[in-house]
Tab-separated table of C-alpha atoms in Angstrom:
chain	number	residue	atom	x	y	z
K	265	MET	CA	31.130	-23.482	16.772
K	266	SER	CA	28.351	-25.838	17.801
K	267	GLN	CA	26.727	-28.219	15.366
K	268	THR	CA	22.978	-28.332	14.877
K	269	SER	CA	21.368	-31.721	15.082
K	270	ARG	CA	19.355	-33.034	12.176
K	271	LYS	CA	16.204	-33.047	14.315
K	272	THR	CA	16.652	-29.365	15.274
K	273	PHE	CA	17.366	-28.407	11.676
K	274	LEU	CA	14.267	-30.199	10.367
K	275	THR	CA	12.059	-28.751	13.118
K	276	LYS	CA	13.220	-25.177	12.436
K	277	SER	CA	12.854	-25.695	8.682
K	278	LEU	CA	9.294	-26.935	9.150
K	279	TYR	CA	8.426	-23.868	11.260
K	280	LEU	CA	9.964	-21.570	8.661
K	281	VAL	CA	8.094	-23.133	5.729
K	282	THR	CA	4.807	-23.132	7.651
K	283	SER	CA	5.258	-19.491	8.671
K	284	LEU	CA	6.080	-18.422	5.127
K	285	THR	CA	2.996	-20.224	3.835
K	286	PHE	CA	0.724	-18.405	6.295
K	287	VAL	CA	2.345	-15.050	5.596
K	288	GLY	CA	2.058	-15.568	1.838
K	289	ARG	CA	-1.597	-16.503	2.079
K	290	GLY	CA	-2.255	-13.590	4.416
K	291	LEU	CA	-0.693	-11.114	2.015
K	292	GLY	CA	-2.625	-12.554	-0.899
K	293	LEU	CA	-5.887	-12.381	1.047
K	294	SER	CA	-5.348	-8.771	2.097
K	295	ALA	CA	-4.620	-7.775	-1.516
K	296	GLU	CA	-7.908	-9.407	-2.609
K	297	VAL	CA	-9.834	-7.672	0.164
K	298	LYS	CA	-8.354	-4.283	-0.743
K	299	ALA	CA	-9.260	-4.785	-4.381
K	300	GLU	CA	-12.839	-5.765	-3.471
K	301	ASN	CA	-13.470	-2.838	-1.152
K	302	LYS	CA	-12.357	0.025	-3.344
K	303	PRO	CA	-15.141	2.577	-3.701
K	304	SER	CA	-16.783	2.562	-7.102
K	305	GLY	CA	-16.998	5.643	-9.268
K	306	SER	CA	-14.236	7.881	-10.465
K	307	VAL	CA	-12.350	10.216	-8.185
K	308	PRO	CA	-12.934	13.847	-9.209
K	309	GLU	CA	-10.148	15.114	-11.462
K	310	GLY	CA	-7.193	16.649	-9.656
K	311	LEU	CA	-8.158	15.161	-6.276
K	312	THR	CA	-6.877	12.115	-4.418
K	313	PRO	CA	-8.636	9.864	-1.916
K	314	VAL	CA	-7.723	10.302	1.730
K	315	SER	CA	-5.199	7.697	2.802
K	316	GLU	CA	-6.404	5.588	5.703
K	317	SER	CA	-2.887	5.932	7.129
K	318	ASP	CA	-3.207	9.749	7.249
K	319	PRO	CA	-2.683	10.792	10.919
K	320	THR	CA	-6.092	12.480	11.230
K	321	ALA	CA	-7.882	9.640	9.451
K	322	LYS	CA	-6.101	7.055	11.580
K	323	ALA	CA	-6.954	8.888	14.811
K	324	LEU	CA	-10.634	8.908	13.816
K	325	GLY	CA	-10.699	5.257	12.733
K	326	PHE	CA	-11.556	6.330	9.178
K	327	HIS	CA	-12.081	3.793	6.406
K	328	GLN	CA	-13.111	4.450	2.802
K	329	ASN	CA	-15.426	1.439	3.228
K	330	ALA	CA	-17.475	1.453	6.442
K	331	LYS	CA	-17.501	-2.364	6.441
K	332	GLN	CA	-13.791	-2.281	7.354
K	333	THR	CA	-14.437	-0.476	10.654
K	334	ASP	CA	-12.650	-1.998	13.637
K	335	PHE	CA	-15.634	-3.127	15.702
K	336	ILE	CA	-13.432	-3.822	18.720
K	337	LEU	CA	-12.357	-0.166	18.892
K	338	TYR	CA	-15.759	1.180	17.795
K	339	PRO	CA	-18.429	-1.259	19.086
K	340	GLU	CA	-21.167	1.356	18.593
K	341	ARG	CA	-20.689	0.916	14.817
K	342	LYS	CA	-22.122	-2.631	15.128
K	343	GLU	CA	-25.396	-1.485	16.679
K	344	PRO	CA	-28.533	-1.573	14.489
K	345	SER	CA	-28.947	2.192	14.909
K	346	ALA	CA	-25.594	2.668	13.115
K	347	LYS	CA	-26.540	0.786	9.944
K	348	ASN	CA	-26.913	4.045	7.947
K	349	GLN	CA	-23.799	5.718	9.301
K	350	PHE	CA	-21.877	6.504	6.128
K	351	CYS	CA	-20.017	9.644	5.109
K	352	LYS	CA	-22.828	10.544	2.695
K	353	HIS	CA	-25.208	10.909	5.685
K	354	CYS	CA	-22.742	12.887	7.839
K	355	ALA	CA	-23.078	16.598	8.640
K	356	GLN	CA	-19.377	17.094	7.787
K	357	TYR	CA	-19.693	15.674	4.238
K	358	SER	CA	-20.048	17.743	1.051
K	359	LYS	CA	-20.953	15.707	-2.052
K	360	LEU	CA	-18.752	16.090	-5.169
K	361	ASN	CA	-20.281	13.221	-7.185
K	362	ASP	CA	-22.230	10.034	-6.401
K	363	SER	CA	-19.209	8.248	-4.927
K	364	TRP	CA	-16.926	10.966	-3.516
K	365	GLY	CA	-17.067	14.085	-1.405
K	366	LYS	CA	-15.099	16.390	0.858
K	367	CYS	CA	-14.975	16.119	4.643
K	368	ASN	CA	-14.670	19.189	6.870
K	369	ILE	CA	-12.633	17.217	9.419
K	370	ILE	CA	-10.387	15.032	7.243
K	371	SER	CA	-9.178	17.558	4.700
K	372	ALA	CA	-6.254	15.607	3.179
K	373	GLY	CA	-8.285	14.601	0.101
K	374	VAL	CA	-11.675	13.229	-0.828
K	375	VAL	CA	-13.620	10.568	1.052
K	376	SER	CA	-15.879	7.828	-0.230
K	377	SER	CA	-19.605	8.307	0.234
K	378	LEU	CA	-19.590	4.807	1.794
K	379	GLY	CA	-16.844	5.616	4.309
K	380	TRP	CA	-17.059	6.085	8.066
K	381	CYS	CA	-15.111	7.614	10.971
K	382	SER	CA	-15.726	8.126	14.676
K	383	ALA	CA	-16.557	11.832	14.117
K	384	TRP	CA	-19.701	10.851	12.208
K	385	SER	CA	-22.724	13.028	13.086
K	386	GLN	CA	-26.240	12.893	11.658
K	387	ARG	CA	-27.013	15.435	8.953
K	388	THR	CA	-30.022	17.516	9.945
């Protein structure tokens, strides 16, 4: 069995502590962001919000908060013409209350009126 030098041990320990610090801060930050971006208003009784990890929702780039859209995958969402693209303005959206509604495409639950997905189409 080979022995580890003190220098190697200290170097690896420093990397480990630094990595754990960044991971810990990252997890704390993501928890704060998730708490901030929850849609306001109560979910209609007996219904659950669509999970962003739902296969259909994930394939469409759906987010309950349009501000969380991945602009690298959906650069058109950054354009000024897209500033009013929210579920509440989509042809596929049916309002249940001020904050929540049903989507004809993502049927796994209810969607936030301030959400967005790549299937968004202007209500006429």
